PDB file of C-alpha atoms in Angstrom:
ATOM      1  CA  ASP A 597       0.000   0.000   0.000  1.00 58.00           C
ATOM      2  CA  GLY A 598       1.227   3.465  -0.823  1.00 66.00           C
ATOM      3  CA  GLY A 599       1.131   6.019   1.929  1.00 92.00           C
ATOM      4  CA  ILE A 600       2.829   7.966   4.666  1.00 95.00           C
ATOM      5  CA  THR A 601       3.910   6.396   7.932  1.00 96.00           C
ATOM      6  CA  GLN A 602       4.869   8.173  11.122  1.00 97.00           C
ATOM      7  CA  SER A 603       6.458   6.616  14.149  1.00 94.00           C
ATOM      8  CA  PRO A 604       6.050   6.346  16.990  1.00 93.00           C
ATOM      9  CA  LYS A 605       2.333   7.112  17.451  1.00 94.00           C
ATOM     10  CA  TYR A 606       2.918   8.240  21.043  1.00 95.00           C
ATOM     11  CA  LEU A 607       6.177   9.630  22.415  1.00 94.00           C
ATOM     12  CA  PHE A 608       7.091  10.778  25.876  1.00 92.00           C
ATOM     13  CA  ARG A 609      10.082  12.977  26.562  1.00 89.00           C
ATOM     14  CA  LYS A 610      11.718  14.351  29.624  1.00 90.00           C
ATOM     15  CA  GLU A 611      12.531  18.039  29.674  1.00 87.00           C
ATOM     16  CA  GLY A 612      15.953  18.780  28.194  1.00 87.00           C
ATOM     17  CA  GLN A 613      15.985  15.767  25.860  1.00 90.00           C
ATOM     18  CA  ASN A 614      16.053  15.853  22.091  1.00 93.00           C
ATOM     19  CA  VAL A 615      13.682  13.475  20.310  1.00 94.00           C
ATOM     20  CA  THR A 616      13.339  12.535  16.648  1.00 96.00           C
ATOM     21  CA  LEU A 617      10.023  11.831  14.948  1.00 97.00           C
ATOM     22  CA  SER A 618      10.068   9.623  11.892  1.00 97.00           C
ATOM     23  CA  CYS A 619       8.195  10.251   8.633  1.00 98.00           C
ATOM     24  CA  GLU A 620       8.453   7.922   5.639  1.00 97.00           C
ATOM     25  CA  GLN A 621       6.513   7.961   2.361  1.00 96.00           C
ATOM     26  CA  ASN A 622       6.440   5.531  -0.558  1.00 94.00           C
ATOM     27  CA  LEU A 623       4.361   7.772  -2.832  1.00 90.00           C
ATOM     28  CA  ASN A 624       7.408   8.996  -4.737  1.00 90.00           C
ATOM     29  CA  HIS A 625       6.481  12.542  -3.729  1.00 90.00           C
ATOM     30  CA  ASP A 626       9.031  15.327  -4.029  1.00 89.00           C
ATOM     31  CA  ALA A 627       7.760  17.646  -1.310  1.00 90.00           C
ATOM     32  CA  MET A 628       7.357  16.840   2.376  1.00 94.00           C
ATOM     33  CA  TYR A 629       6.093  18.904   5.292  1.00 95.00           C
ATOM     34  CA  TRP A 630       5.951  18.941   9.087  1.00 97.00           C
ATOM     35  CA  TYR A 631       3.084  20.565  10.959  1.00 96.00           C
ATOM     36  CA  ARG A 632       2.350  21.086  14.594  1.00 96.00           C
ATOM     37  CA  GLN A 633      -1.243  20.939  15.815  1.00 94.00           C
ATOM     38  CA  ASP A 634      -2.451  22.395  19.092  1.00 91.00           C
ATOM     39  CA  PRO A 635      -6.084  22.415  20.236  1.00 82.00           C
ATOM     40  CA  GLY A 636      -8.070  25.208  18.607  1.00 74.00           C
ATOM     41  CA  GLN A 637      -5.128  26.477  16.551  1.00 77.00           C
ATOM     42  CA  GLY A 638      -5.289  24.411  13.404  1.00 85.00           C
ATOM     43  CA  LEU A 639      -2.045  23.389  11.732  1.00 92.00           C
ATOM     44  CA  ARG A 640       1.129  25.413  11.835  1.00 93.00           C
ATOM     45  CA  LEU A 641       3.994  24.740   9.434  1.00 93.00           C
ATOM     46  CA  ILE A 642       7.350  23.871  11.033  1.00 96.00           C
ATOM     47  CA  TYR A 643       9.568  22.937   8.076  1.00 96.00           C
ATOM     48  CA  TYR A 644       9.130  21.838   4.507  1.00 94.00           C
ATOM     49  CA  SER A 645      11.298  20.310   1.822  1.00 93.00           C
ATOM     50  CA  GLN A 646      10.653  20.496  -1.900  1.00 89.00           C
ATOM     51  CA  ILE A 647      13.558  18.295  -2.934  1.00 89.00           C
ATOM     52  CA  VAL A 648      16.225  16.040  -1.450  1.00 93.00           C
ATOM     53  CA  ASN A 649      19.008  17.837   0.441  1.00 95.00           C
ATOM     54  CA  ASP A 650      17.003  21.044   0.629  1.00 94.00           C
ATOM     55  CA  PHE A 651      14.517  22.353   3.178  1.00 95.00           C
ATOM     56  CA  GLN A 652      13.034  25.669   4.337  1.00 94.00           C
ATOM     57  CA  LYS A 653      11.779  27.007   7.631  1.00 95.00           C
ATOM     58  CA  GLY A 654       8.077  27.353   8.100  1.00 93.00           C
ATOM     59  CA  ASP A 655       6.243  29.651  10.457  1.00 91.00           C
ATOM     60  CA  ILE A 656       7.394  28.085  13.740  1.00 95.00           C
ATOM     61  CA  ALA A 657      10.819  26.519  13.074  1.00 96.00           C
ATOM     62  CA  GLU A 658      12.538  27.634  16.280  1.00 96.00           C
ATOM     63  CA  GLY A 659      13.505  24.668  18.450  1.00 96.00           C
ATOM     64  CA  TYR A 660      13.146  22.160  15.609  1.00 97.00           C
ATOM     65  CA  SER A 661      15.511  20.700  13.018  1.00 97.00           C
ATOM     66  CA  VAL A 662      15.073  18.457   9.983  1.00 98.00           C
ATOM     67  CA  SER A 663      17.061  16.606   7.343  1.00 97.00           C
ATOM     68  CA  ARG A 664      16.186  15.323   3.894  1.00 97.00           C
ATOM     69  CA  GLU A 665      18.889  12.877   2.845  1.00 97.00           C
ATOM     70  CA  LYS A 666      16.481  10.578   1.033  1.00 96.00           C
ATOM     71  CA  LYS A 667      13.368  11.288  -0.982  1.00 95.00           C
ATOM     72  CA  GLU A 668      11.339   8.890   1.150  1.00 96.00           C
ATOM     73  CA  SER A 669      12.308  10.215   4.570  1.00 97.00           C
ATOM     74  CA  PHE A 670      11.931  13.547   6.380  1.00 98.00           C
ATOM     75  CA  PRO A 671      12.688  13.157  10.107  1.00 98.00           C
ATOM     76  CA  LEU A 672      11.931  15.944  12.573  1.00 98.00           C
ATOM     77  CA  THR A 673      14.028  16.533  15.678  1.00 97.00           C
ATOM     78  CA  VAL A 674      12.449  18.380  18.563  1.00 96.00           C
ATOM     79  CA  THR A 675      15.318  19.921  20.482  1.00 94.00           C
ATOM     80  CA  SER A 676      15.566  21.031  24.074  1.00 89.00           C
ATOM     81  CA  ALA A 677      15.351  24.605  22.780  1.00 88.00           C
ATOM     82  CA  GLN A 678      11.661  24.096  21.985  1.00 88.00           C
ATOM     83  CA  LYS A 679      10.016  25.470  25.121  1.00 87.00           C
ATOM     84  CA  ASN A 680       6.562  23.966  24.689  1.00 90.00           C
ATOM     85  CA  PRO A 681       6.892  20.811  22.611  1.00 93.00           C
ATOM     86  CA  THR A 682       3.803  18.940  23.805  1.00 94.00           C
ATOM     87  CA  ALA A 683       1.593  18.721  20.698  1.00 95.00           C
ATOM     88  CA  PHE A 684       0.351  16.519  17.883  1.00 95.00           C
ATOM     89  CA  TYR A 685       2.813  16.408  14.966  1.00 97.00           C
ATOM     90  CA  LEU A 686       1.701  15.705  11.425  1.00 96.00           C
ATOM     91  CA  CYS A 687       3.827  14.885   8.410  1.00 97.00           C
ATOM     92  CA  ALA A 688       2.556  15.390   4.877  1.00 95.00           C
ATOM     93  CA  SER A 689       3.781  14.965   1.333  1.00 93.00           C
ATOM     94  CA  ARG A 690       2.828  16.353  -2.053  1.00 88.00           C
ATOM     95  CA  GLY A 691       3.390  15.030  -5.544  1.00 75.00           C
ATOM     96  CA  GLY A 692       5.592  16.677  -8.105  1.00 59.00           C
ATOM     97  CA  SER A 693       2.831  18.072 -10.269  1.00 57.00           C
ATOM     98  CA  PHE A 694       1.646  21.541  -9.373  1.00 51.00           C
ATOM     99  CA  SER A 695      -1.614  20.762 -11.094  1.00 48.00           C
ATOM    100  CA  THR A 696      -2.694  18.669  -8.136  1.00 61.00           C
ATOM    101  CA  ASP A 697      -1.098  20.541  -5.255  1.00 71.00           C
ATOM    102  CA  THR A 698      -2.746  18.159  -2.808  1.00 82.00           C
ATOM    103  CA  GLN A 699      -1.027  17.273   0.437  1.00 88.00           C
ATOM    104  CA  TYR A 700      -1.464  13.795   1.886  1.00 91.00           C
ATOM    105  CA  PHE A 701      -1.043  13.268   5.609  1.00 94.00           C
ATOM    106  CA  GLY A 702       0.406  10.622   7.868  1.00 96.00           C
ATOM    107  CA  PRO A 703      -1.399   9.410  11.012  1.00 95.00           C
ATOM    108  CA  GLY A 704       0.516  11.713  13.352  1.00 96.00           C
ATOM    109  CA  THR A 705       2.723  11.455  16.432  1.00 96.00           C
ATOM    110  CA  ARG A 706       1.568  12.741  19.803  1.00 95.00           C
ATOM    111  CA  LEU A 707       4.501  14.080  21.791  1.00 95.00           C
ATOM    112  CA  THR A 708       4.169  14.652  25.527  1.00 94.00           C
ATOM    113  CA  VAL A 709       6.834  16.255  27.674  1.00 90.00           C
ATOM    114  CA  LEU A 710       6.878  14.921  31.217  1.00 85.00           C
TER     115      LEU A 710
ATOM    116  CA  ALA B1404      -2.215  39.047   3.293  1.00 73.00           C
ATOM    117  CA  GLN B1405      -3.372  35.565   2.385  1.00 81.00           C
ATOM    118  CA  SER B1406      -5.526  33.836   4.963  1.00 89.00           C
ATOM    119  CA  VAL B1407      -8.287  31.311   5.550  1.00 93.00           C
ATOM    120  CA  THR B1408     -11.114  31.902   7.991  1.00 95.00           C
ATOM    121  CA  GLN B1409     -13.445  29.274   9.350  1.00 95.00           C
ATOM    122  CA  LEU B1410     -16.083  31.333  11.047  1.00 91.00           C
ATOM    123  CA  ASP B1411     -17.422  28.636  13.363  1.00 94.00           C
ATOM    124  CA  SER B1412     -15.167  26.763  15.748  1.00 94.00           C
ATOM    125  CA  GLN B1413     -17.989  24.369  16.635  1.00 96.00           C
ATOM    126  CA  VAL B1414     -21.123  23.338  14.754  1.00 98.00           C
ATOM    127  CA  PRO B1415     -23.703  21.071  16.438  1.00 97.00           C
ATOM    128  CA  VAL B1416     -26.382  19.486  14.240  1.00 97.00           C
ATOM    129  CA  PHE B1417     -29.021  16.821  14.729  1.00 97.00           C
ATOM    130  CA  GLU B1418     -28.669  13.496  12.982  1.00 97.00           C
ATOM    131  CA  GLU B1419     -30.210  13.643   9.477  1.00 97.00           C
ATOM    132  CA  ALA B1420     -30.228  17.464   9.535  1.00 98.00           C
ATOM    133  CA  PRO B1421     -28.296  19.388   6.857  1.00 98.00           C
ATOM    134  CA  VAL B1422     -24.730  20.470   7.518  1.00 98.00           C
ATOM    135  CA  GLU B1423     -22.968  23.670   6.449  1.00 98.00           C
ATOM    136  CA  LEU B1424     -19.414  24.490   7.473  1.00 98.00           C
ATOM    137  CA  ARG B1425     -18.273  27.910   6.371  1.00 98.00           C
ATOM    138  CA  CYS B1426     -14.910  28.888   4.897  1.00 97.00           C
ATOM    139  CA  ASN B1427     -13.747  32.222   3.533  1.00 97.00           C
ATOM    140  CA  TYR B1428     -10.330  33.061   2.162  1.00 95.00           C
ATOM    141  CA  SER B1429      -8.375  36.174   1.388  1.00 92.00           C
ATOM    142  CA  SER B1430      -6.105  36.267  -1.638  1.00 87.00           C
ATOM    143  CA  SER B1431      -5.326  38.605  -4.519  1.00 83.00           C
ATOM    144  CA  VAL B1432      -4.179  35.719  -6.721  1.00 83.00           C
ATOM    145  CA  SER B1433      -5.817  32.562  -7.959  1.00 85.00           C
ATOM    146  CA  VAL B1434      -6.160  29.742  -5.468  1.00 88.00           C
ATOM    147  CA  TYR B1435      -6.777  26.051  -5.086  1.00 90.00           C
ATOM    148  CA  LEU B1436      -9.186  25.126  -2.282  1.00 94.00           C
ATOM    149  CA  PHE B1437      -9.419  22.028  -0.112  1.00 94.00           C
ATOM    150  CA  TRP B1438     -11.476  20.521   2.676  1.00 97.00           C
ATOM    151  CA  TYR B1439      -9.915  17.938   4.978  1.00 96.00           C
ATOM    152  CA  VAL B1440     -11.476  15.877   7.771  1.00 97.00           C
ATOM    153  CA  GLN B1441      -9.700  14.740  10.938  1.00 96.00           C
ATOM    154  CA  TYR B1442     -10.965  12.085  13.329  1.00 94.00           C
ATOM    155  CA  PRO B1443      -9.544  12.034  16.889  1.00 88.00           C
ATOM    156  CA  ASN B1444      -5.841  11.201  17.088  1.00 86.00           C
ATOM    157  CA  GLN B1445      -5.585  10.667  13.337  1.00 91.00           C
ATOM    158  CA  GLY B1446      -4.103  12.492  10.395  1.00 93.00           C
ATOM    159  CA  LEU B1447      -6.033  14.627   7.935  1.00 94.00           C
ATOM    160  CA  GLN B1448      -7.977  12.978   5.116  1.00 94.00           C
ATOM    161  CA  LEU B1449      -8.840  14.834   1.929  1.00 93.00           C
ATOM    162  CA  LEU B1450     -12.596  15.296   1.494  1.00 96.00           C
ATOM    163  CA  LEU B1451     -12.620  17.297  -1.716  1.00 95.00           C
ATOM    164  CA  LYS B1452     -10.740  19.931  -3.665  1.00 92.00           C
ATOM    165  CA  TYR B1453     -11.336  22.683  -6.173  1.00 92.00           C
ATOM    166  CA  LEU B1454      -8.603  23.268  -8.740  1.00 87.00           C
ATOM    167  CA  SER B1455     -10.519  24.628 -11.743  1.00 84.00           C
ATOM    168  CA  GLY B1456     -13.615  23.994 -13.828  1.00 86.00           C
ATOM    169  CA  SER B1457     -17.003  23.364 -12.239  1.00 88.00           C
ATOM    170  CA  THR B1458     -17.413  25.407  -9.100  1.00 90.00           C
ATOM    171  CA  LEU B1459     -19.523  22.714  -7.429  1.00 95.00           C
ATOM    172  CA  VAL B1460     -17.247  19.987  -6.190  1.00 95.00           C
ATOM    173  CA  LYS B1461     -18.378  16.618  -4.869  1.00 96.00           C
ATOM    174  CA  GLY B1462     -16.299  14.703  -2.372  1.00 94.00           C
ATOM    175  CA  ILE B1463     -16.336  11.587  -0.283  1.00 93.00           C
ATOM    176  CA  ASN B1464     -18.953  10.683   2.340  1.00 93.00           C
ATOM    177  CA  GLY B1465     -21.662  12.711   0.582  1.00 96.00           C
ATOM    178  CA  PHE B1466     -20.029  16.100   1.112  1.00 97.00           C
ATOM    179  CA  GLU B1467     -19.851  18.827  -1.490  1.00 97.00           C
ATOM    180  CA  ALA B1468     -18.587  22.401  -1.647  1.00 98.00           C
ATOM    181  CA  GLU B1469     -19.182  25.352  -3.921  1.00 96.00           C
ATOM    182  CA  PHE B1470     -16.488  27.826  -4.897  1.00 95.00           C
ATOM    183  CA  LYS B1471     -17.877  31.373  -5.056  1.00 95.00           C
ATOM    184  CA  LYS B1472     -15.154  33.686  -6.262  1.00 92.00           C
ATOM    185  CA  SER B1473     -17.208  36.851  -5.809  1.00 92.00           C
ATOM    186  CA  GLU B1474     -17.743  35.965  -2.155  1.00 93.00           C
ATOM    187  CA  THR B1475     -14.279  34.387  -1.676  1.00 94.00           C
ATOM    188  CA  SER B1476     -16.023  31.432  -0.073  1.00 96.00           C
ATOM    189  CA  PHE B1477     -15.840  27.658  -0.222  1.00 97.00           C
ATOM    190  CA  HIS B1478     -18.517  26.367   2.155  1.00 98.00           C
ATOM    191  CA  LEU B1479     -18.855  22.644   2.817  1.00 98.00           C
ATOM    192  CA  THR B1480     -22.330  21.087   2.838  1.00 98.00           C
ATOM    193  CA  LYS B1481     -24.065  17.763   3.281  1.00 98.00           C
ATOM    194  CA  PRO B1482     -27.841  17.272   3.004  1.00 97.00           C
ATOM    195  CA  SER B1483     -28.161  14.781   5.864  1.00 97.00           C
ATOM    196  CA  ALA B1484     -25.736  14.302   8.760  1.00 97.00           C
ATOM    197  CA  HIS B1485     -24.715  10.888  10.072  1.00 96.00           C
ATOM    198  CA  MET B1486     -23.229  10.120  13.456  1.00 96.00           C
ATOM    199  CA  SER B1487     -20.036   9.067  11.690  1.00 96.00           C
ATOM    200  CA  ASP B1488     -19.578  12.639  10.396  1.00 97.00           C
ATOM    201  CA  ALA B1489     -18.584  13.854  13.848  1.00 97.00           C
ATOM    202  CA  ALA B1490     -15.014  15.107  13.403  1.00 96.00           C
ATOM    203  CA  GLU B1491     -12.952  18.226  12.886  1.00 96.00           C
ATOM    204  CA  TYR B1492     -12.965  19.797   9.450  1.00 97.00           C
ATOM    205  CA  PHE B1493     -10.260  22.009   7.993  1.00 96.00           C
ATOM    206  CA  CYS B1494     -10.487  24.326   5.020  1.00 96.00           C
ATOM    207  CA  ALA B1495      -7.218  25.057   3.224  1.00 94.00           C
ATOM    208  CA  VAL B1496      -5.948  27.145   0.324  1.00 92.00           C
ATOM    209  CA  SER B1497      -2.863  26.861  -1.867  1.00 88.00           C
ATOM    210  CA  PHE B1498      -1.501  29.110  -4.567  1.00 81.00           C
ATOM    211  CA  PRO B1499      -0.835  27.382  -7.879  1.00 75.00           C
ATOM    212  CA  HIS B1500       1.574  29.947  -9.215  1.00 68.00           C
ATOM    213  CA  SER B1501       3.670  30.215  -6.097  1.00 66.00           C
ATOM    214  CA  SER B1502       7.046  28.543  -5.809  1.00 60.00           C
ATOM    215  CA  ALA B1503       6.661  28.245  -2.052  1.00 61.00           C
ATOM    216  CA  SER B1504       4.583  25.082  -2.283  1.00 65.00           C
ATOM    217  CA  LYS B1505       2.686  25.860   0.920  1.00 76.00           C
ATOM    218  CA  ILE B1506      -0.890  25.404   2.012  1.00 86.00           C
ATOM    219  CA  ILE B1507      -2.612  27.690   4.500  1.00 89.00           C
ATOM    220  CA  PHE B1508      -5.080  25.988   6.835  1.00 92.00           C
ATOM    221  CA  GLY B1509      -8.033  27.443   8.663  1.00 93.00           C
ATOM    222  CA  SER B1510      -8.323  26.927  12.394  1.00 92.00           C
ATOM    223  CA  GLY B1511     -10.846  24.122  12.023  1.00 94.00           C
ATOM    224  CA  THR B1512     -14.529  23.503  12.757  1.00 96.00           C
ATOM    225  CA  ARG B1513     -15.594  20.749  15.121  1.00 96.00           C
ATOM    226  CA  LEU B1514     -18.806  19.119  13.879  1.00 97.00           C
ATOM    227  CA  SER B1515     -20.840  17.310  16.523  1.00 97.00           C
ATOM    228  CA  ILE B1516     -23.917  15.227  15.748  1.00 97.00           C
ATOM    229  CA  ARG B1517     -26.831  14.940  18.167  1.00 95.00           C
ATOM    230  CA  PRO B1518     -29.114  11.894  17.979  1.00 93.00           C
TER     231      PRO B1518
END
């Protein structure tokens, strides 16, 4: 089955620790995205990548880092510099044709800081 | 500035009653429009999208939306609500001629269904 997978589904972190959230897609999509979702605030863009080995900051990149070494993978690291990391994190990807422009989402990872 | 506004944060309806979730956008350039649905602790699923052509778009689960350029609106409707429609719904807009490849999401509308 083609799709986007995120792991783990639930993640607990102690304050001061870095954690990495996984996102993998087998849709052969060029672009990938990370969003943060908080109750009542919709989705906010953290980072996005339009091609391998390239990525751009979104609206709330501080305290986060990413890499895009492979087309299929776009891991997100939540660093200790992120002051309020407890949230639901969503990964998405988009195909190469601008005529569709549709983003497809993974199932999400819920991060809780203890 | 480009933005998406979902006027209602919560919409309660009775089962089998019609549903309307409102979405307005602000943009000086042409747009693509989307509606997504999110069930608790899950990712977003595409309901429908408007890219071009007919302004009345039909999606999954019996939903449809109409693009009204003069009103800058893209309201989501369904003639008869089911209990399984209870979820959060997000309107989104993208810009086909932009190199930024980004989508702007509204803040969401939580649809609840009363028996």
